[in-house]
XYZ file of C-alpha atoms in Angstrom:
613
model
C 17.452 52.014 -5.408
C 16.251 53.050 -8.751
C 19.407 53.507 -10.348
C 20.760 50.108 -8.977
C 17.437 48.414 -10.488
C 18.294 50.008 -13.672
C 21.931 48.694 -13.824
C 20.689 45.008 -12.780
C 17.948 45.045 -15.390
C 20.508 46.170 -17.892
C 22.806 43.462 -16.712
C 20.179 41.190 -16.908
C 19.768 41.934 -20.654
C 23.359 40.956 -21.258
C 22.980 37.485 -19.718
C 23.339 34.419 -22.237
C 20.514 32.367 -22.407
C 21.876 29.420 -20.645
C 22.393 31.405 -17.200
C 18.920 33.160 -17.094
C 17.110 30.399 -15.499
C 19.682 29.510 -12.994
C 19.733 31.915 -9.979
C 23.416 30.968 -9.172
C 24.610 31.120 -12.570
C 23.113 34.296 -13.316
C 24.755 36.063 -10.219
C 28.199 34.849 -11.169
C 27.846 36.160 -14.717
C 26.710 39.594 -13.514
C 29.592 39.388 -11.025
C 32.053 38.992 -13.811
C 30.399 41.728 -16.316
C 29.627 44.386 -13.688
C 33.409 45.191 -12.630
C 34.782 45.041 -16.162
C 32.018 46.956 -17.631
C 32.247 49.669 -14.596
C 36.239 49.670 -15.206
C 36.190 50.027 -18.934
C 33.447 52.918 -18.784
C 36.054 54.741 -16.116
C 38.992 54.343 -18.189
C 36.856 56.207 -21.037
C 35.792 58.685 -18.805
C 39.420 59.170 -17.417
C 41.156 59.354 -20.621
C 39.934 63.062 -21.582
C 41.288 64.169 -18.355
C 44.493 62.700 -18.674
C 45.062 63.859 -21.985
C 44.304 67.338 -20.788
C 46.771 67.035 -17.628
C 49.645 65.067 -19.664
C 49.107 66.440 -23.196
C 49.595 63.969 -26.197
C 50.229 60.333 -24.686
C 52.967 58.082 -25.629
C 52.551 54.495 -27.247
C 52.862 52.678 -24.076
C 50.047 54.709 -22.594
C 47.621 54.615 -25.469
C 48.349 50.935 -25.208
C 47.717 50.721 -21.645
C 44.546 52.737 -21.921
C 43.500 50.288 -24.605
C 44.369 47.400 -22.205
C 41.771 49.181 -19.769
C 39.154 49.018 -22.307
C 39.616 45.762 -23.105
C 37.233 43.779 -20.526
C 34.293 45.055 -22.747
C 35.212 42.644 -25.208
C 35.555 39.768 -22.497
C 31.660 40.910 -21.109
C 30.512 40.937 -24.650
C 32.121 37.401 -25.057
C 30.190 35.979 -21.884
C 27.235 37.397 -23.174
C 27.362 35.914 -26.519
C 29.284 32.561 -25.705
C 27.867 31.979 -21.996
C 31.487 30.009 -21.261
C 31.876 31.143 -17.634
C 35.361 29.471 -17.194
C 36.873 30.495 -20.556
C 35.895 33.975 -19.923
C 37.738 33.933 -16.436
C 40.983 32.313 -18.094
C 40.911 35.262 -21.112
C 40.596 37.772 -18.412
C 43.603 36.476 -16.372
C 45.591 36.398 -19.620
C 44.571 39.946 -20.054
C 45.343 41.198 -16.673
C 48.960 39.314 -16.751
C 49.550 40.665 -20.008
C 48.952 44.303 -18.869
C 50.721 43.926 -15.473
C 53.828 42.536 -17.249
C 53.750 45.252 -20.053
C 53.499 48.326 -17.476
C 56.093 46.446 -15.272
C 58.504 46.138 -17.919
C 58.361 49.923 -18.702
C 58.337 50.922 -15.061
C 60.994 48.965 -13.339
C 60.452 45.390 -13.842
C 60.086 43.005 -10.584
C 60.517 46.474 -8.458
C 57.671 48.217 -10.463
C 54.463 49.270 -8.923
C 52.578 47.611 -11.534
C 54.060 43.959 -10.159
C 51.964 44.269 -7.004
C 48.998 43.572 -9.325
C 50.276 39.775 -9.878
C 48.732 38.892 -6.286
C 45.254 40.115 -7.734
C 45.428 36.959 -10.529
C 44.804 34.251 -8.256
C 41.952 36.078 -6.325
C 39.980 37.238 -9.223
C 39.903 33.899 -10.584
C 38.499 32.566 -7.375
C 35.135 34.019 -8.751
C 35.327 31.503 -11.138
C 34.579 28.526 -8.797
C 36.793 26.324 -10.862
C 39.943 25.039 -9.544
C 41.672 24.876 -13.138
C 41.026 28.439 -13.791
C 42.625 29.476 -10.028
C 45.797 27.196 -10.822
C 45.965 28.569 -14.405
C 45.833 32.148 -12.910
C 48.545 31.143 -10.207
C 50.526 29.935 -12.572
C 50.391 32.904 -15.025
C 51.178 35.321 -11.732
C 54.061 33.255 -10.800
C 55.786 32.770 -14.321
C 55.421 36.657 -14.730
C 58.123 37.037 -11.831
C 60.923 35.022 -13.462
C 60.183 36.901 -16.647
C 60.346 40.421 -15.163
C 63.680 39.281 -13.244
C 65.338 37.771 -16.560
C 64.331 41.085 -18.235
C 65.892 43.199 -15.713
C 69.334 40.559 -16.037
C 68.957 40.985 -19.747
C 68.674 44.792 -19.756
C 65.581 44.672 -21.730
C 63.750 47.135 -19.215
C 63.447 50.685 -19.574
C 65.571 53.237 -17.476
C 63.676 54.158 -14.532
C 64.136 56.019 -11.399
C 62.622 54.609 -8.259
C 63.371 57.444 -5.983
C 61.198 60.451 -7.452
C 58.087 61.760 -6.187
C 56.195 60.133 -9.151
C 57.637 56.640 -8.434
C 55.864 56.977 -4.914
C 52.771 58.212 -6.217
C 52.583 55.465 -8.586
C 53.307 52.910 -5.965
C 50.574 54.386 -3.885
C 48.135 54.460 -6.849
C 49.020 50.650 -7.376
C 48.540 49.649 -3.679
C 45.259 51.771 -3.448
C 43.974 50.337 -6.668
C 44.896 46.717 -5.761
C 43.165 47.127 -2.496
C 40.194 48.728 -4.105
C 40.012 46.011 -6.798
C 40.556 42.999 -4.103
C 37.792 44.740 -1.891
C 35.376 44.351 -5.257
C 36.461 40.752 -5.406
C 35.644 40.154 -2.211
C 32.225 41.942 -2.341
C 31.608 39.536 -5.530
C 32.489 36.521 -3.389
C 30.456 37.602 -0.575
C 27.550 38.284 -2.993
C 27.930 34.901 -4.524
C 28.119 33.145 -1.209
C 25.019 35.019 -0.151
C 23.245 33.741 -3.201
C 24.056 30.430 -2.634
C 23.062 30.149 0.715
C 19.955 31.911 -0.286
C 19.246 29.355 -2.902
C 20.194 26.556 -0.566
C 17.735 27.912 1.775
C 14.923 27.938 -0.634
C 15.965 24.607 -1.681
C 15.940 23.308 2.006
C 12.448 24.921 2.512
C 11.049 23.113 -0.359
C 12.518 19.806 0.234
C 11.232 20.119 3.772
C 7.767 21.618 2.772
C 7.303 18.121 0.516
C 8.810 15.809 3.189
C 6.371 17.196 5.800
C 3.518 17.474 3.560
C 3.380 14.391 1.228
C 1.626 11.040 2.712
C 4.705 8.713 1.633
C 7.631 8.142 3.699
C 11.149 8.667 2.325
C 14.087 6.701 4.134
C 17.784 6.075 3.584
C 19.137 2.962 4.418
C 22.205 1.084 4.932
C 22.606 -2.207 3.309
C 21.988 -4.503 6.442
C 18.523 -2.131 6.762
C 19.722 0.268 9.399
C 17.761 3.674 8.740
C 19.900 6.671 8.053
C 17.063 9.223 7.603
C 13.398 8.807 7.659
C 10.847 11.700 6.760
C 8.423 13.365 9.573
C 5.836 11.660 7.399
C 6.533 8.393 9.476
C 5.252 9.705 12.755
C 1.593 9.798 11.782
C 1.973 6.632 9.820
C 3.651 4.432 12.583
C 2.466 6.378 15.415
C 5.789 6.755 17.112
C 8.845 9.472 17.272
C 11.321 9.444 14.280
C 14.027 8.770 16.673
C 12.692 5.632 17.481
C 12.745 4.376 13.964
C 16.697 5.498 13.280
C 18.985 2.823 13.281
C 17.259 -0.773 13.462
C 14.210 0.704 14.915
C 12.286 0.398 11.780
C 13.393 -3.117 11.314
C 11.989 -4.081 14.647
C 8.549 -3.102 13.712
C 8.485 -5.180 10.506
C 6.343 -8.173 10.945
C 8.482 -11.411 11.693
C 7.120 -13.203 8.456
C 8.213 -10.447 6.511
C 11.313 -9.559 7.383
C 13.572 -11.841 5.089
C 11.662 -10.043 2.404
C 12.206 -6.820 3.526
C 16.155 -7.164 4.125
C 16.464 -9.274 0.735
C 15.213 -6.244 -1.103
C 17.559 -3.655 0.733
C 20.507 -6.225 0.290
C 19.825 -6.421 -3.680
C 19.425 -3.098 -4.303
C 22.472 -1.816 -2.259
C 24.605 -4.599 -3.864
C 23.758 -2.964 -7.165
C 20.695 -4.094 -8.333
C 17.773 -2.556 -10.034
C 15.056 -0.467 -8.392
C 12.357 -2.720 -7.023
C 9.117 -3.149 -4.610
C 8.454 -5.163 -1.424
C 5.492 -5.416 0.495
C 5.497 -6.025 3.942
C 3.472 -5.333 7.263
C 4.542 -2.655 10.097
C 3.734 -2.378 13.506
C 1.630 0.518 14.115
C 1.191 2.126 17.661
C -2.439 3.366 18.440
C -2.971 5.608 21.192
C -5.319 3.774 23.753
C -8.387 5.305 24.596
C -8.428 7.721 27.539
C -5.536 9.193 29.292
C -3.737 5.698 29.870
C 0.086 5.641 28.759
C -0.690 2.116 27.196
C -0.923 1.993 23.585
C -3.083 -0.459 21.150
C -0.682 -2.195 18.534
C -1.802 -3.604 14.982
C 0.032 -4.008 11.855
C -0.717 -2.072 8.286
C 0.605 -3.162 5.021
C 3.381 -0.945 3.402
C 4.710 -1.110 -0.159
C 8.280 0.067 -0.198
C 9.801 1.044 -3.638
C 13.783 1.110 -3.019
C 16.748 2.091 -5.605
C 20.506 2.548 -5.081
C 21.368 6.030 -4.005
C 23.767 7.757 -6.629
C 27.253 8.090 -5.518
C 27.340 11.642 -5.694
C 24.342 11.864 -3.157
C 26.716 9.391 -0.659
C 29.412 11.553 0.186
C 32.978 10.708 -0.190
C 32.980 9.291 3.426
C 30.562 6.597 2.597
C 32.183 2.991 2.056
C 29.219 1.238 1.213
C 26.361 1.495 -1.242
C 23.179 2.786 0.274
C 19.357 2.581 -0.340
C 16.772 5.406 -0.753
C 13.275 4.071 -0.394
C 10.021 5.463 -0.636
C 7.006 3.754 1.778
C 3.230 3.863 1.047
C 0.460 2.646 3.406
C -1.449 0.251 1.096
C -3.594 -1.459 3.965
C -6.965 -0.123 2.218
C -5.767 -1.692 -0.939
C -4.630 -4.926 0.682
C -8.236 -5.176 2.397
C -9.953 -4.567 -1.050
C -7.813 -7.185 -2.313
C -9.011 -9.584 0.461
C -12.448 -8.641 0.013
C -12.280 -9.584 -3.771
C -10.727 -13.031 -2.781
C -13.364 -13.366 -0.631
C -16.189 -12.517 -2.956
C -14.515 -14.773 -5.677
C -14.448 -17.562 -3.094
C -18.259 -17.058 -2.192
C -18.815 -16.755 -5.907
C -17.165 -19.854 -6.626
C -19.001 -21.861 -3.790
C -22.203 -20.424 -5.066
C -21.393 -21.750 -8.717
C -20.384 -25.128 -7.038
C -23.555 -25.162 -4.802
C -25.744 -24.274 -8.305
C -23.935 -27.250 -9.690
C -24.562 -29.485 -6.917
C -28.215 -28.368 -6.924
C -28.782 -29.045 -10.492
C -27.124 -32.604 -10.081
C -29.364 -33.449 -6.911
C -32.624 -32.077 -8.178
C -32.043 -33.756 -11.532
C -31.611 -37.216 -9.601
C -34.092 -36.662 -7.323
C -37.021 -35.513 -9.808
C -36.180 -38.173 -12.418
C -35.888 -41.078 -9.892
C -39.794 -40.919 -8.897
C -40.657 -39.695 -12.468
C -38.966 -42.688 -13.807
C -41.035 -45.003 -11.266
C -44.392 -43.210 -12.128
C -44.192 -43.214 -15.860
C -42.535 -46.843 -15.786
C -45.325 -48.248 -13.406
C -47.888 -46.331 -14.850
C -47.236 -47.890 -18.445
C -47.178 -51.505 -16.742
C -50.608 -50.643 -15.539
C -51.711 -49.366 -18.955
C -50.622 -52.630 -20.533
C -52.059 -55.092 -17.934
C -53.647 -57.135 -20.455
C -50.536 -57.775 -22.280
C -48.664 -58.413 -19.435
C -51.479 -60.098 -17.724
C -51.205 -58.387 -14.399
C -53.507 -59.411 -11.487
C -55.148 -57.258 -8.699
C -52.508 -57.636 -6.360
C -49.546 -56.816 -8.905
C -51.920 -53.595 -10.014
C -52.136 -52.688 -6.324
C -48.550 -52.924 -5.976
C -47.746 -50.826 -8.975
C -50.413 -48.209 -7.942
C -48.852 -48.088 -4.396
C -45.405 -47.491 -5.795
C -46.696 -44.784 -8.122
C -48.406 -43.235 -5.171
C -44.884 -43.265 -3.085
C -42.904 -41.985 -5.845
C -45.505 -39.012 -6.362
C -45.636 -38.364 -2.767
C -41.689 -38.421 -2.836
C -41.610 -35.976 -5.846
C -44.096 -33.657 -3.838
C -41.948 -33.820 -0.886
C -39.155 -32.644 -2.762
C -41.200 -29.903 -4.484
C -42.523 -28.873 -1.189
C -39.173 -28.745 0.169
C -38.008 -26.532 -2.502
C -41.045 -23.849 -2.083
C -40.799 -23.997 1.644
C -36.923 -23.051 1.630
C -37.499 -20.305 -1.262
C -40.286 -18.586 0.834
C -37.996 -18.561 3.521
C -35.190 -17.204 1.981
C -37.599 -14.567 0.406
C -39.184 -13.829 3.904
C -42.270 -14.889 2.961
C -42.977 -18.044 5.031
C -45.587 -17.454 7.618
C -45.702 -18.981 10.912
C -48.849 -19.123 13.197
C -47.909 -18.683 16.730
C -50.259 -20.790 18.996
C -50.140 -22.564 22.409
C -49.552 -26.317 22.373
C -47.893 -29.125 24.347
C -43.996 -29.789 22.805
C -43.926 -33.421 24.815
C -46.893 -34.786 23.052
C -45.843 -33.349 19.777
C -41.890 -35.108 20.248
C -43.814 -38.289 21.183
C -45.987 -38.061 18.364
C -43.277 -37.661 15.740
C -41.184 -40.391 17.226
C -44.567 -42.718 16.942
C -44.590 -41.865 13.415
C -41.002 -43.055 12.614
C -41.015 -45.803 14.834
C -41.512 -48.128 11.948
C -38.878 -46.609 9.924
C -36.256 -47.437 13.080
C -37.190 -50.890 13.464
C -37.038 -51.690 9.200
C -33.380 -50.113 10.015
C -32.568 -52.077 13.206
C -32.310 -48.773 15.061
C -33.425 -48.236 18.661
C -35.423 -45.103 18.837
C -35.856 -43.918 22.553
C -38.190 -40.643 23.263
C -37.339 -38.887 26.337
C -40.120 -36.115 27.023
C -41.391 -35.460 30.467
C -45.126 -35.407 30.983
C -44.727 -31.981 32.984
C -43.247 -29.693 29.902
C -44.990 -26.790 30.258
C -47.101 -25.329 27.270
C -45.113 -23.402 24.789
C -46.066 -20.750 22.437
C -45.168 -21.348 18.629
C -46.056 -22.916 15.519
C -47.097 -26.472 16.282
C -46.606 -27.501 12.599
C -43.355 -26.111 12.227
C -42.190 -27.559 15.561
C -43.415 -30.873 14.222
C -41.592 -30.341 10.971
C -38.226 -29.579 12.925
C -38.841 -32.619 15.031
C -39.681 -35.056 12.047
C -36.580 -33.387 9.859
C -34.144 -33.869 12.641
C -35.157 -37.428 14.202
C -35.501 -38.519 10.264
C -32.139 -37.698 9.612
C -30.368 -39.207 12.630
C -32.316 -42.563 11.658
C -31.032 -42.487 7.948
C -27.229 -41.673 8.947
C -27.202 -44.469 11.793
C -26.090 -47.806 10.934
C -28.041 -50.745 11.803
C -27.857 -51.814 15.620
C -27.416 -48.271 16.478
C -29.536 -45.852 18.616
C -31.407 -42.611 18.323
C -32.308 -40.737 21.274
C -34.850 -37.893 21.359
C -35.148 -35.753 24.562
C -36.800 -32.287 25.679
C -36.509 -30.659 28.564
C -36.878 -26.902 29.909
C -33.841 -24.846 30.782
C -34.638 -21.184 31.757
C -37.213 -19.591 29.417
C -36.280 -22.036 26.712
C -37.460 -25.692 25.461
C -34.071 -27.584 24.564
C -34.730 -30.266 22.147
C -31.692 -32.703 21.651
C -31.770 -35.397 19.293
C -28.568 -37.675 19.736
C -27.517 -40.525 17.387
C -24.479 -43.145 17.437
C -24.377 -42.810 13.424
C -21.527 -42.164 10.955
C -20.878 -38.743 12.202
C -20.071 -35.485 10.187
C -16.519 -34.758 9.189
C -15.317 -31.072 10.355
C -14.839 -29.379 6.918
C -18.511 -30.670 6.416
C -19.722 -29.599 9.681
C -19.103 -25.940 8.966
C -21.353 -25.992 6.015
C -24.332 -28.065 7.828
C -27.420 -25.790 7.207
C -26.478 -24.488 3.935
C -29.462 -25.186 1.297
C -28.762 -28.048 -1.094
C -25.671 -29.167 0.864
C -24.945 -32.560 1.379
C -22.143 -33.945 3.750
C -19.438 -36.355 2.096
C -18.589 -36.520 -1.479
C -21.282 -37.057 -3.865
C -19.715 -40.558 -5.236
C -19.066 -41.742 -1.593
C -22.713 -41.051 -0.194
C -25.023 -44.041 0.416
C -28.175 -41.969 1.376
C -30.421 -40.093 -1.054
C -31.726 -36.585 -0.228
C -31.949 -33.007 -1.598
C -29.788 -31.528 1.188
C -32.676 -29.276 2.470
C -33.691 -30.831 5.403
C -31.339 -29.391 7.895
C -31.746 -26.049 6.007
C -35.663 -25.878 6.501
C -34.996 -26.673 10.120
C -32.087 -24.114 10.704
C -34.467 -21.598 8.932
C -37.611 -22.541 11.058
C -35.727 -22.549 14.002
C -34.267 -18.856 13.227
C -38.195 -17.841 12.518
C -38.761 -18.967 16.272
C -35.909 -16.643 17.746
C -34.102 -19.882 18.398
C -30.638 -21.383 18.111
C -29.447 -24.735 16.702
C -26.222 -26.172 17.493
C -24.597 -29.244 15.784
C -21.731 -31.289 17.472
C -20.333 -34.151 15.682
C -17.047 -36.745 15.490
C -16.644 -38.818 12.762
C -17.647 -42.377 13.628
C -19.053 -41.509 17.108
C -22.314 -39.974 16.440
C -23.894 -36.624 16.018
C -25.761 -34.196 18.479
C -28.367 -31.544 17.385
C -29.398 -29.183 20.115
C -32.573 -26.882 19.211
C -33.352 -24.282 21.694
C -36.630 -22.494 21.332
C -38.266 -19.597 23.469
C -41.364 -20.949 25.406
C -43.147 -17.738 24.842
C -42.584 -16.568 21.037
C -44.175 -13.133 19.757
C -44.357 -12.786 16.347
C -42.613 -10.008 14.646
C -44.102 -7.870 11.977
C -41.649 -8.220 9.321
C -39.675 -11.357 9.829
C -36.279 -11.310 8.364
C -35.077 -14.253 5.756
C -33.076 -17.211 7.892
C -30.528 -17.278 5.074
C -29.555 -16.425 1.688
C -28.794 -18.771 -0.987
C -26.979 -15.982 -2.978
C -24.635 -15.686 -0.141
C -23.680 -19.109 0.467
C -22.032 -20.644 2.496
C -22.979 -18.739 5.460
C -20.327 -18.104 8.282
C -20.567 -20.550 10.933
C -18.646 -20.490 14.104
C -16.635 -23.454 15.017
C -14.900 -24.548 18.077
C -12.597 -26.792 19.445
C -12.093 -29.728 20.341
C -15.939 -30.916 19.997
C -16.196 -29.623 16.732
C -19.437 -27.571 17.514
C -21.290 -25.459 15.186
C -24.001 -22.958 16.350
C -26.542 -21.398 14.339
C -28.054 -18.570 15.665
C -31.170 -16.273 13.605
C -33.489 -14.240 14.908
C -36.727 -13.115 13.210
């Protein structure tokens, strides 16, 4: 083993740099140099023995020995130049010349040396080149007619083919040819073993990559049929690989994404450039428990495909194929959707801010203009010659404007307190029926002025409930006032209160203009007003229903809004009869995250808002 290791290291030192980093090329160069160096050294060693036995050699014998030593030059040539095929060509020429020279001197075509012509193509087989094998076979075949021609022309030396030496030479030729052929066979076997070993290592490397990389590698026909798919598809899609071959993968592509999937594969297979496509794939998830059923969902996949190189398709392939790499990008898609939602929420918040500034500038400027204008008229009463009745009228207008301005400021302060969680409610027992009737009485004059029939339906036997009576009154006043404001002359507003289970149900129904479905989803948002700004005929800050929703939430109640355009609106408030104040009440809503998510149901366009303290 030590000797073989030394020989191997010596051969490795002679390798050309172009073959040192390629295991197969290194094995071929060693297989070429080793027998030639060994044969040449053996000729060197045998030459003194030959001289001792035969005496002085003839010129032909000297030439023969020189030719046997010549392979050293071929090994040197391959070591320095590195051209493997050309070295085999030189070796074939050298061997053919040697055989031709010896056969010419020992009987021509019947010489023992002619047997070595068979070795020429066998030796050339080690080159792994068809051109070298063809050249070697042509050289061997060309030597045959040359020897026959030399025999007919009398160019051959006289030789007795029946003496003992001829038989010994023939035996030597056969034995040496057999040994040389055996050496060639061992060389071919060593090269084949090296090729198989390298192929096995390469297969293990690619198998390791295919089994451990998260991306899925697949091979497709132009019509999308899968020829091969890597094992990474099993954990990604939750199904065996055999079910994905053929059109199994296509059957899992979302119906809406199938045109894009097929178009990408077809374009690439038709000679197009590499491209990427995103689509959804059905994934099977094991059902909870031991049941055989599976749950199905879809994941987003990015597929990058490119045309398969012709050398990789094989000669039998009649159409271009595509190799694709698929990657699960569901998390990225979720992040993109979250960014889109955040961007939409930011845009809505910006729009809400703009509406708030526009509304507040109008709502604050209008009463302030009235206060300033009428106060200036009172100051200049001597110039304008105002009488007492006119001064009282102006003072009343100033008072009304101030009260309106105060209500706007109070509404902003109330909603700010509710947003920050600092709004305190004081629960105590009170009669809800009397509170409802009182609110209706306060707004009866406004209803009559607008030509609206206001009906209160509150049974006298309503039980006493626990809650904040001021907050309850504010809820009822805001809802009834809104109903009157948005009901046309001749309409009707009905206020009813009843007990259902452990909750008080307060319903305010009107026959007003109704609310559009798109606006209905945002009812209760701070500063939101239904309808477009330039179409609204009713003034307001958009805080009334937001305050109601917040107060209902602080009482652990629910508010439901049902409406149809032109048919009216019904607002239902459900409050617990017994309310226990929480230690740390939570904010009822958040202006920074406008608009709140409301649940919309069809066909009654109902929105239910539920908040708990």
